[in-house]
Amino acid sequence: MANALPASELSNSLTDQRDEFYRDIQSQNVEALWNARSAIVQTEPSVQSVPFIWKWREMRPRILRAGDLVTAQEAERRVLMLINPAFESRTLRTVGCIYAGIQMVLPGEVAGSHRHTPSAQRFVIEGEGAYTTVNGERTIMSKGDYVTTPKMAWHDHGSASDKPVMWLDGLDIPFVNILDANFFEDFGEESQPVTKRADDSQYRWSRNLRPTWEAVDGENTPLLNYRWTKSRDALHHLREDVGSPYDGILMEYTNPSSGGSTIPTMSAFLQLLRKGEHTKAHRHTSSTVYHVAEGAGYSIIGGQHFPWEEGDTFVVPSWVTHEHASEGGEAVLFSYSDRPVLQAFGLLREAAVAQQ
Ligand code: GTQ
């Protein structure tokens, strides 16, 4: 018919009408779901974080250099944050929704007292004789100690050592930020008063005896310092066990009042890879920060080979296949992950993967 539009113009006009419609709804802060399907309909998570390793031989001189340039007092916390290459630094994302940083205190320094809703945990990389005070209890931190700081606990760090003391900080800051639940307060003075005897919580919570008159906080561990010598000793005692095919002798730091994770949003682990051990490949939806406490070896993460040695920190993102191997003897890995969050909401998935 003479007045009918050719097919191409018909479809053009529909395209034009659709485009106009999309612009119109955009002006109302509305988007069409069918145009965003790829972001929603996923057969598997499209994980942003990438596997990465921060070598201690690169990090150590840089944190020492930071010590020449900035005092702990000026910085409040002298920390070099480990940022996943997939993210901007201000996201504070090391892997998934968790954060890691390398902190140093120099002899005589104090990192002032504050508190915040993100929870923290620390693993001492080098040195001894630094201390942290958490809600009135002071503990001396030595290499390999695992030290916890629950959310909203006042904490300050200092050092009576004659050498730098460095540790890995593990916090849930990105997760708390995504939930818009980050609160922070300054104590107002450099150091909070020490109101408890040294290592008070060791006596209350690490002897398999519970003070019956105390209310139990099932959420945060009441134990401040999980000492390296004791943790390492437990791993070594169990070395003849079969362990996990994927992780070797992997033990979880627990909250002695609940048996659960030390921090509600994060679990921490210590893991022995025996001489010649090469674990089976698997993957899971928890994201993990690993730190090499002792020995050397390598991990294959998403098909990439990452050799590691003492002091290195590396990450395994969600759903990325990984396997670990010791080399030249035994190795001990410290790690922490967001596993409790995934578990709490039924989102934890684990799968074995045929060896690559
Ligand atoms: O030691 O209080 O790495 O508040 C980041 C934020 C450490 C700390 C970090 C913190 C701390």
CSV table of C-alpha atoms and ligand atoms in Angstrom, one decimal:
chain,number,residue,atom,x,y,z
A,1,MET,CA,0.0,0.0,0.0
A,2,ALA,CA,1.1,3.4,-0.8
A,3,ASN,CA,0.9,4.9,2.7
A,4,ALA,CA,2.5,1.8,4.5
A,5,LEU,CA,6.0,2.4,6.0
A,6,PRO,CA,8.8,0.2,4.7
A,7,ALA,CA,9.9,-2.5,7.2
A,8,SER,CA,13.2,-0.8,8.0
A,9,GLU,CA,11.5,2.4,9.0
A,10,LEU,CA,8.9,0.5,11.0
A,11,SER,CA,11.7,-1.1,13.1
A,12,ASN,CA,13.6,2.2,13.3
A,13,SER,CA,10.6,3.8,14.7
A,14,LEU,CA,10.2,1.1,17.3
A,15,THR,CA,13.9,1.5,18.1
A,16,ASP,CA,13.4,5.2,18.4
A,17,GLN,CA,10.4,4.8,20.6
A,18,ARG,CA,12.2,2.3,22.8
A,19,ASP,CA,15.3,4.6,23.1
A,20,GLU,CA,13.0,7.5,24.0
A,21,PHE,CA,11.3,5.3,26.6
A,22,TYR,CA,14.7,4.3,28.2
A,23,ARG,CA,15.7,7.9,28.3
A,24,ASP,CA,12.4,8.8,29.9
A,25,ILE,CA,12.5,6.2,32.6
A,26,GLN,CA,16.1,7.1,33.3
A,27,SER,CA,15.0,10.6,34.1
A,28,GLN,CA,12.9,9.0,36.8
A,29,ASN,CA,15.8,6.9,38.1
A,30,VAL,CA,14.3,3.7,36.7
A,31,GLU,CA,16.0,1.1,34.5
A,32,ALA,CA,14.6,-1.8,32.5
A,33,LEU,CA,15.6,-5.1,34.0
A,34,TRP,CA,15.7,-6.8,30.6
A,35,ASN,CA,18.5,-4.5,29.6
A,36,ALA,CA,20.5,-5.5,32.6
A,37,ARG,CA,19.9,-9.2,32.5
A,38,SER,CA,23.6,-10.1,32.1
A,39,ALA,CA,24.3,-8.4,35.4
A,40,ILE,CA,21.6,-10.4,37.2
A,41,VAL,CA,21.3,-13.7,35.4
A,42,GLN,CA,24.6,-15.4,36.0
A,43,THR,CA,25.3,-19.1,35.9
A,44,GLU,CA,28.3,-18.4,38.2
A,45,PRO,CA,29.5,-15.4,40.2
A,46,SER,CA,31.4,-12.9,38.0
A,47,VAL,CA,34.1,-12.3,40.5
A,48,GLN,CA,35.8,-8.9,40.4
A,49,SER,CA,38.8,-9.6,42.7
A,50,VAL,CA,41.8,-11.2,41.0
A,51,PRO,CA,44.4,-13.6,42.5
A,52,PHE,CA,47.4,-11.6,43.6
A,53,ILE,CA,50.5,-11.8,45.8
A,54,TRP,CA,52.3,-9.1,47.8
A,55,LYS,CA,55.9,-10.3,48.3
A,56,TRP,CA,57.4,-9.5,51.7
A,57,ARG,CA,60.8,-8.6,50.1
A,58,GLU,CA,59.0,-5.8,48.3
A,59,MET,CA,56.7,-4.8,51.2
A,60,ARG,CA,59.3,-4.8,54.1
A,61,PRO,CA,61.5,-2.0,52.7
A,62,ARG,CA,58.5,0.1,51.9
A,63,ILE,CA,56.9,-0.1,55.3
A,64,LEU,CA,60.3,0.7,56.8
A,65,ARG,CA,60.5,3.7,54.4
A,66,ALA,CA,57.0,4.8,55.5
A,67,GLY,CA,58.6,4.8,59.0
A,68,ASP,CA,61.2,7.3,57.9
A,69,LEU,CA,58.5,9.6,56.4
A,70,VAL,CA,55.5,9.4,58.7
A,71,THR,CA,55.2,9.0,62.5
A,72,ALA,CA,52.6,6.6,63.9
A,73,GLN,CA,51.1,9.6,65.7
A,74,GLU,CA,50.7,11.5,62.5
A,75,ALA,CA,49.3,8.6,60.6
A,76,GLU,CA,47.2,7.4,63.6
A,77,ARG,CA,47.8,4.0,62.0
A,78,ARG,CA,50.9,3.6,59.9
A,79,VAL,CA,49.5,1.0,57.5
A,80,LEU,CA,50.2,0.1,53.9
A,81,MET,CA,46.9,-1.2,52.5
A,82,LEU,CA,47.0,-4.2,50.2
A,83,ILE,CA,44.6,-3.3,47.4
A,84,ASN,CA,43.4,-5.8,44.9
A,85,PRO,CA,44.4,-4.7,41.3
A,86,ALA,CA,40.7,-5.0,40.3
A,87,PHE,CA,39.7,-2.1,42.7
A,88,GLU,CA,40.4,1.6,43.4
A,89,SER,CA,42.4,2.2,46.6
A,90,ARG,CA,39.5,3.9,48.4
A,91,THR,CA,37.4,0.8,48.3
A,92,LEU,CA,39.9,-0.8,50.7
A,93,ARG,CA,39.2,-4.2,49.0
A,94,THR,CA,42.0,-6.7,49.3
A,95,VAL,CA,39.8,-9.6,48.1
A,96,GLY,CA,36.0,-9.8,48.0
A,97,CYS,CA,34.7,-7.7,50.9
A,98,ILE,CA,37.8,-8.0,53.1
A,99,TYR,CA,40.7,-5.8,53.8
A,100,ALA,CA,44.4,-6.4,54.6
A,101,GLY,CA,47.1,-4.0,55.5
A,102,ILE,CA,50.7,-4.1,56.9
A,103,GLN,CA,51.1,-2.0,60.0
A,104,MET,CA,54.3,-1.0,61.7
A,105,VAL,CA,55.1,0.6,65.1
A,106,LEU,CA,58.6,1.8,65.8
A,107,PRO,CA,60.3,1.8,69.3
A,108,GLY,CA,58.5,4.3,71.6
A,109,GLU,CA,55.6,5.0,69.3
A,110,VAL,CA,52.0,5.0,70.2
A,111,ALA,CA,49.1,4.6,67.7
A,112,GLY,CA,46.3,6.4,69.5
A,113,SER,CA,43.2,4.9,70.9
A,114,HIS,CA,40.0,4.7,68.8
A,115,ARG,CA,37.1,2.3,68.1
A,116,HIS,CA,35.0,1.5,65.1
A,117,THR,CA,32.3,-0.9,63.9
A,118,PRO,CA,34.6,-2.8,61.6
A,119,SER,CA,36.2,-5.8,63.4
A,120,ALA,CA,40.0,-6.3,63.3
A,121,GLN,CA,42.5,-9.1,63.7
A,122,ARG,CA,46.2,-9.1,63.5
A,123,PHE,CA,48.9,-11.6,62.7
A,124,VAL,CA,52.4,-10.6,63.7
A,125,ILE,CA,54.9,-10.8,60.9
A,126,GLU,CA,58.1,-9.5,62.5
A,127,GLY,CA,59.4,-8.4,65.9
A,128,GLU,CA,58.3,-8.7,69.4
A,129,GLY,CA,57.6,-6.3,72.3
A,130,ALA,CA,54.9,-4.2,70.7
A,131,TYR,CA,51.6,-4.2,72.5
A,132,THR,CA,48.0,-3.6,71.9
A,133,THR,CA,45.5,-2.6,74.5
A,134,VAL,CA,41.9,-3.6,73.8
A,135,ASN,CA,39.2,-2.5,76.2
A,136,GLY,CA,41.6,-2.1,79.1
A,137,GLU,CA,43.6,-5.3,78.5
A,138,ARG,CA,47.2,-5.1,77.3
A,139,THR,CA,48.9,-7.9,75.5
A,140,ILE,CA,52.5,-8.1,74.2
A,141,MET,CA,52.5,-9.2,70.6
A,142,SER,CA,55.2,-11.5,69.3
A,143,LYS,CA,55.9,-13.0,65.8
A,144,GLY,CA,53.1,-15.4,64.9
A,145,ASP,CA,50.6,-14.3,67.5
A,146,TYR,CA,47.0,-13.9,66.3
A,147,VAL,CA,45.4,-10.9,68.1
A,148,THR,CA,41.7,-9.9,67.9
A,149,THR,CA,40.0,-6.6,68.2
A,150,PRO,CA,36.2,-6.9,68.3
A,151,LYS,CA,34.0,-4.2,66.8
A,152,MET,CA,33.6,-1.1,69.0
A,153,ALA,CA,36.4,-2.1,71.3
A,154,TRP,CA,38.8,0.7,72.2
A,155,HIS,CA,42.2,-0.1,71.0
A,156,ASP,CA,45.7,1.5,70.8
A,157,HIS,CA,49.0,0.1,69.9
A,158,GLY,CA,52.5,0.9,71.1
A,159,SER,CA,56.0,-0.5,71.3
A,160,ALA,CA,58.5,-1.1,74.1
A,161,SER,CA,60.7,-3.0,71.6
A,162,ASP,CA,64.0,-1.7,70.3
A,163,LYS,CA,63.2,-2.8,66.8
A,164,PRO,CA,60.3,-2.2,64.4
A,165,VAL,CA,57.3,-4.5,64.9
A,166,MET,CA,55.1,-5.3,61.9
A,167,TRP,CA,51.9,-7.1,61.5
A,168,LEU,CA,49.2,-8.0,59.1
A,169,ASP,CA,45.8,-6.3,59.8
A,170,GLY,CA,42.7,-8.1,58.7
A,171,LEU,CA,39.4,-6.1,58.8
A,172,ASP,CA,35.9,-6.3,57.4
A,173,ILE,CA,35.9,-2.6,56.4
A,174,PRO,CA,34.6,-3.1,52.8
A,175,PHE,CA,31.8,-5.2,54.0
A,176,VAL,CA,30.8,-2.8,56.8
A,177,ASN,CA,31.0,0.1,54.2
A,178,ILE,CA,28.8,-1.7,51.7
A,179,LEU,CA,26.2,-2.1,54.5
A,180,ASP,CA,26.6,1.6,55.3
A,181,ALA,CA,27.3,0.7,58.9
A,182,ASN,CA,30.7,2.2,59.5
A,183,PHE,CA,31.0,4.2,62.8
A,184,PHE,CA,34.2,5.5,64.2
A,185,GLU,CA,35.2,7.3,67.4
A,186,ASP,CA,38.4,8.7,68.8
A,187,PHE,CA,39.1,8.0,72.5
A,188,GLY,CA,40.4,11.5,72.9
A,189,GLU,CA,43.6,10.6,74.6
A,190,GLU,CA,46.6,8.7,73.1
A,191,SER,CA,46.4,5.6,75.3
A,192,GLN,CA,43.4,4.3,77.1
A,193,PRO,CA,44.0,3.3,80.7
A,194,VAL,CA,45.1,-0.3,81.3
A,195,THR,CA,42.4,-1.5,83.7
A,196,LYS,CA,43.0,-5.2,83.6
A,197,ARG,CA,46.0,-7.4,84.4
A,198,ALA,CA,48.2,-8.3,81.5
A,199,ASP,CA,46.8,-11.1,79.5
A,200,ASP,CA,43.7,-11.2,81.7
A,201,SER,CA,41.6,-13.0,79.0
A,202,GLN,CA,44.2,-15.8,78.7
A,203,TYR,CA,43.3,-16.8,82.2
A,204,ARG,CA,39.6,-16.5,81.7
A,205,TRP,CA,39.2,-18.1,78.3
A,206,SER,CA,42.2,-20.2,77.2
A,207,ARG,CA,42.3,-22.8,80.0
A,208,ASN,CA,39.1,-24.7,79.2
A,209,LEU,CA,37.6,-23.2,82.3
A,210,ARG,CA,34.9,-20.6,82.0
A,211,PRO,CA,34.3,-17.9,84.6
A,212,THR,CA,30.7,-18.8,85.5
A,213,TRP,CA,29.6,-15.4,86.7
A,214,GLU,CA,30.5,-13.6,83.5
A,215,ALA,CA,28.0,-13.0,80.8
A,216,VAL,CA,29.0,-14.7,77.6
A,217,ASP,CA,29.3,-12.7,74.4
A,218,GLY,CA,28.8,-15.4,71.8
A,219,GLU,CA,29.4,-13.0,69.0
A,220,ASN,CA,33.0,-11.8,69.5
A,221,THR,CA,35.8,-13.8,71.0
A,222,PRO,CA,36.7,-12.8,74.5
A,223,LEU,CA,40.3,-14.0,74.0
A,224,LEU,CA,42.7,-11.2,73.0
A,225,ASN,CA,45.8,-13.1,72.0
A,226,TYR,CA,46.1,-16.6,70.5
A,227,ARG,CA,49.8,-17.2,71.0
A,228,TRP,CA,52.0,-18.6,68.2
A,229,THR,CA,53.8,-21.1,70.3
A,230,LYS,CA,50.6,-22.8,71.4
A,231,SER,CA,48.9,-22.6,68.0
A,232,ARG,CA,51.9,-23.9,66.2
A,233,ASP,CA,52.3,-26.7,68.7
A,234,ALA,CA,48.7,-27.9,68.1
A,235,LEU,CA,49.3,-28.0,64.3
A,236,HIS,CA,52.4,-30.0,64.7
A,237,HIS,CA,50.8,-32.4,67.2
A,238,LEU,CA,48.2,-33.2,64.5
A,239,ARG,CA,50.6,-33.6,61.6
A,240,GLU,CA,50.1,-37.4,61.4
A,241,ASP,CA,46.3,-36.9,60.8
A,242,VAL,CA,45.0,-37.2,57.3
A,243,GLY,CA,43.7,-33.7,57.5
A,244,SER,CA,41.7,-32.1,54.7
A,245,PRO,CA,42.6,-33.2,51.1
A,246,TYR,CA,42.2,-29.6,50.1
A,247,ASP,CA,43.9,-27.8,52.9
A,248,GLY,CA,46.1,-30.3,54.8
A,249,ILE,CA,46.2,-29.7,58.5
A,250,LEU,CA,43.8,-26.7,58.6
A,251,MET,CA,42.7,-25.6,62.1
A,252,GLU,CA,40.3,-22.7,62.8
A,253,TYR,CA,40.9,-20.2,65.6
A,254,THR,CA,37.7,-20.4,67.6
A,255,ASN,CA,35.8,-18.2,70.0
A,256,PRO,CA,36.1,-20.2,73.3
A,257,SER,CA,32.7,-19.0,74.5
A,258,SER,CA,30.8,-20.3,71.4
A,259,GLY,CA,33.0,-22.6,69.4
A,260,GLY,CA,32.4,-20.5,66.4
A,261,SER,CA,34.6,-18.0,64.5
A,262,THR,CA,36.6,-15.4,66.4
A,263,ILE,CA,34.8,-12.5,64.6
A,264,PRO,CA,31.2,-12.7,63.4
A,265,THR,CA,32.1,-11.7,59.8
A,266,MET,CA,35.5,-13.4,59.5
A,267,SER,CA,37.1,-16.8,60.3
A,268,ALA,CA,40.8,-17.2,60.8
A,269,PHE,CA,42.9,-20.3,60.3
A,270,LEU,CA,46.3,-21.8,60.7
A,271,GLN,CA,47.4,-24.5,58.3
A,272,LEU,CA,50.3,-26.9,58.1
A,273,LEU,CA,51.4,-28.2,54.7
A,274,ARG,CA,53.6,-31.1,55.4
A,275,LYS,CA,56.8,-31.8,53.6
A,276,GLY,CA,56.0,-32.8,50.0
A,277,GLU,CA,52.3,-32.1,50.5
A,278,HIS,CA,50.3,-30.9,47.5
A,279,THR,CA,46.6,-30.4,48.2
A,280,LYS,CA,43.8,-31.2,45.9
A,281,ALA,CA,42.2,-28.4,43.9
A,282,HIS,CA,38.9,-26.9,45.0
A,283,ARG,CA,37.0,-23.7,45.1
A,284,HIS,CA,34.4,-22.0,47.3
A,285,THR,CA,32.4,-18.8,47.6
A,286,SER,CA,34.4,-17.5,50.5
A,287,SER,CA,37.3,-15.1,49.7
A,288,THR,CA,40.6,-15.7,51.5
A,289,VAL,CA,43.7,-13.7,52.5
A,290,TYR,CA,46.7,-16.0,53.1
A,291,HIS,CA,49.9,-15.1,54.9
A,292,VAL,CA,53.0,-17.3,54.9
A,293,ALA,CA,53.9,-17.7,58.5
A,294,GLU,CA,56.7,-20.2,57.9
A,295,GLY,CA,58.4,-22.1,55.1
A,296,ALA,CA,57.9,-21.8,51.4
A,297,GLY,CA,55.9,-23.3,48.6
A,298,TYR,CA,53.5,-22.3,45.9
A,299,SER,CA,49.8,-22.1,45.1
A,300,ILE,CA,48.1,-22.6,41.8
A,301,ILE,CA,45.2,-20.1,41.8
A,302,GLY,CA,42.9,-19.9,38.8
A,303,GLY,CA,45.6,-21.7,36.7
A,304,GLN,CA,48.3,-19.1,37.7
A,305,HIS,CA,51.4,-20.3,39.6
A,306,PHE,CA,52.2,-18.2,42.7
A,307,PRO,CA,55.5,-19.1,44.4
A,308,TRP,CA,55.5,-17.9,48.1
A,309,GLU,CA,57.9,-17.7,51.0
A,310,GLU,CA,57.8,-16.5,54.6
A,311,GLY,CA,56.1,-13.0,55.0
A,312,ASP,CA,54.3,-13.1,51.6
A,313,THR,CA,50.5,-12.3,51.5
A,314,PHE,CA,48.3,-13.6,48.7
A,315,VAL,CA,44.6,-13.8,48.0
A,316,VAL,CA,42.2,-16.3,46.6
A,317,PRO,CA,39.0,-14.7,45.4
A,318,SER,CA,35.6,-16.4,45.6
A,319,TRP,CA,35.0,-19.4,43.3
A,320,VAL,CA,38.6,-19.4,42.0
A,321,THR,CA,40.1,-22.9,41.9
A,322,HIS,CA,43.2,-23.2,44.1
A,323,GLU,CA,45.7,-25.8,45.4
A,324,HIS,CA,48.7,-25.4,47.7
A,325,ALA,CA,52.0,-27.1,47.9
A,326,SER,CA,54.9,-26.9,50.3
A,327,GLU,CA,58.5,-26.9,48.9
A,328,GLY,CA,61.7,-27.8,50.6
A,329,GLY,CA,60.1,-28.8,53.9
A,330,GLU,CA,57.0,-27.9,55.9
A,331,ALA,CA,55.1,-24.7,55.5
A,332,VAL,CA,52.6,-22.9,57.8
A,333,LEU,CA,49.9,-20.6,56.3
A,334,PHE,CA,47.8,-18.2,58.3
A,335,SER,CA,44.6,-17.2,56.6
A,336,TYR,CA,41.3,-15.4,57.2
A,337,SER,CA,38.1,-15.3,55.1
A,338,ASP,CA,34.5,-14.1,55.0
A,339,ARG,CA,33.2,-17.7,55.4
A,340,PRO,CA,31.0,-17.0,58.4
A,341,VAL,CA,29.0,-14.4,56.4
A,342,LEU,CA,28.4,-16.8,53.5
A,343,GLN,CA,27.6,-19.6,55.9
A,344,ALA,CA,25.1,-17.5,57.9
A,345,PHE,CA,23.1,-16.7,54.8
A,346,GLY,CA,23.3,-20.1,53.1
A,347,LEU,CA,25.6,-18.8,50.4
A,348,LEU,CA,28.6,-20.9,51.1
A,349,ARG,CA,29.3,-23.3,48.2
A,350,GLU,CA,32.3,-25.6,47.9
A,351,ALA,CA,33.3,-27.9,45.0
A,352,ALA,CA,36.2,-30.2,44.3
A,353,VAL,CA,37.8,-29.5,40.9
A,354,ALA,CA,39.7,-32.1,38.9
A,355,GLN,CA,43.5,-31.4,39.1
A,356,GLN,CA,44.6,-29.1,36.3
B,1,GTQ,O1,44.8,-0.9,64.0
B,1,GTQ,O2,43.0,0.2,64.4
B,1,GTQ,O3,44.8,-1.6,59.1
B,1,GTQ,O4,41.6,1.1,62.5
B,1,GTQ,C1,43.0,-0.2,59.4
B,1,GTQ,C2,42.2,0.5,60.3
B,1,GTQ,C3,44.3,-0.9,61.3
B,1,GTQ,C4,43.8,-0.3,63.6
B,1,GTQ,C5,44.0,-0.9,59.9
B,1,GTQ,C6,42.4,0.5,61.7
B,1,GTQ,C7,43.5,-0.3,62.2
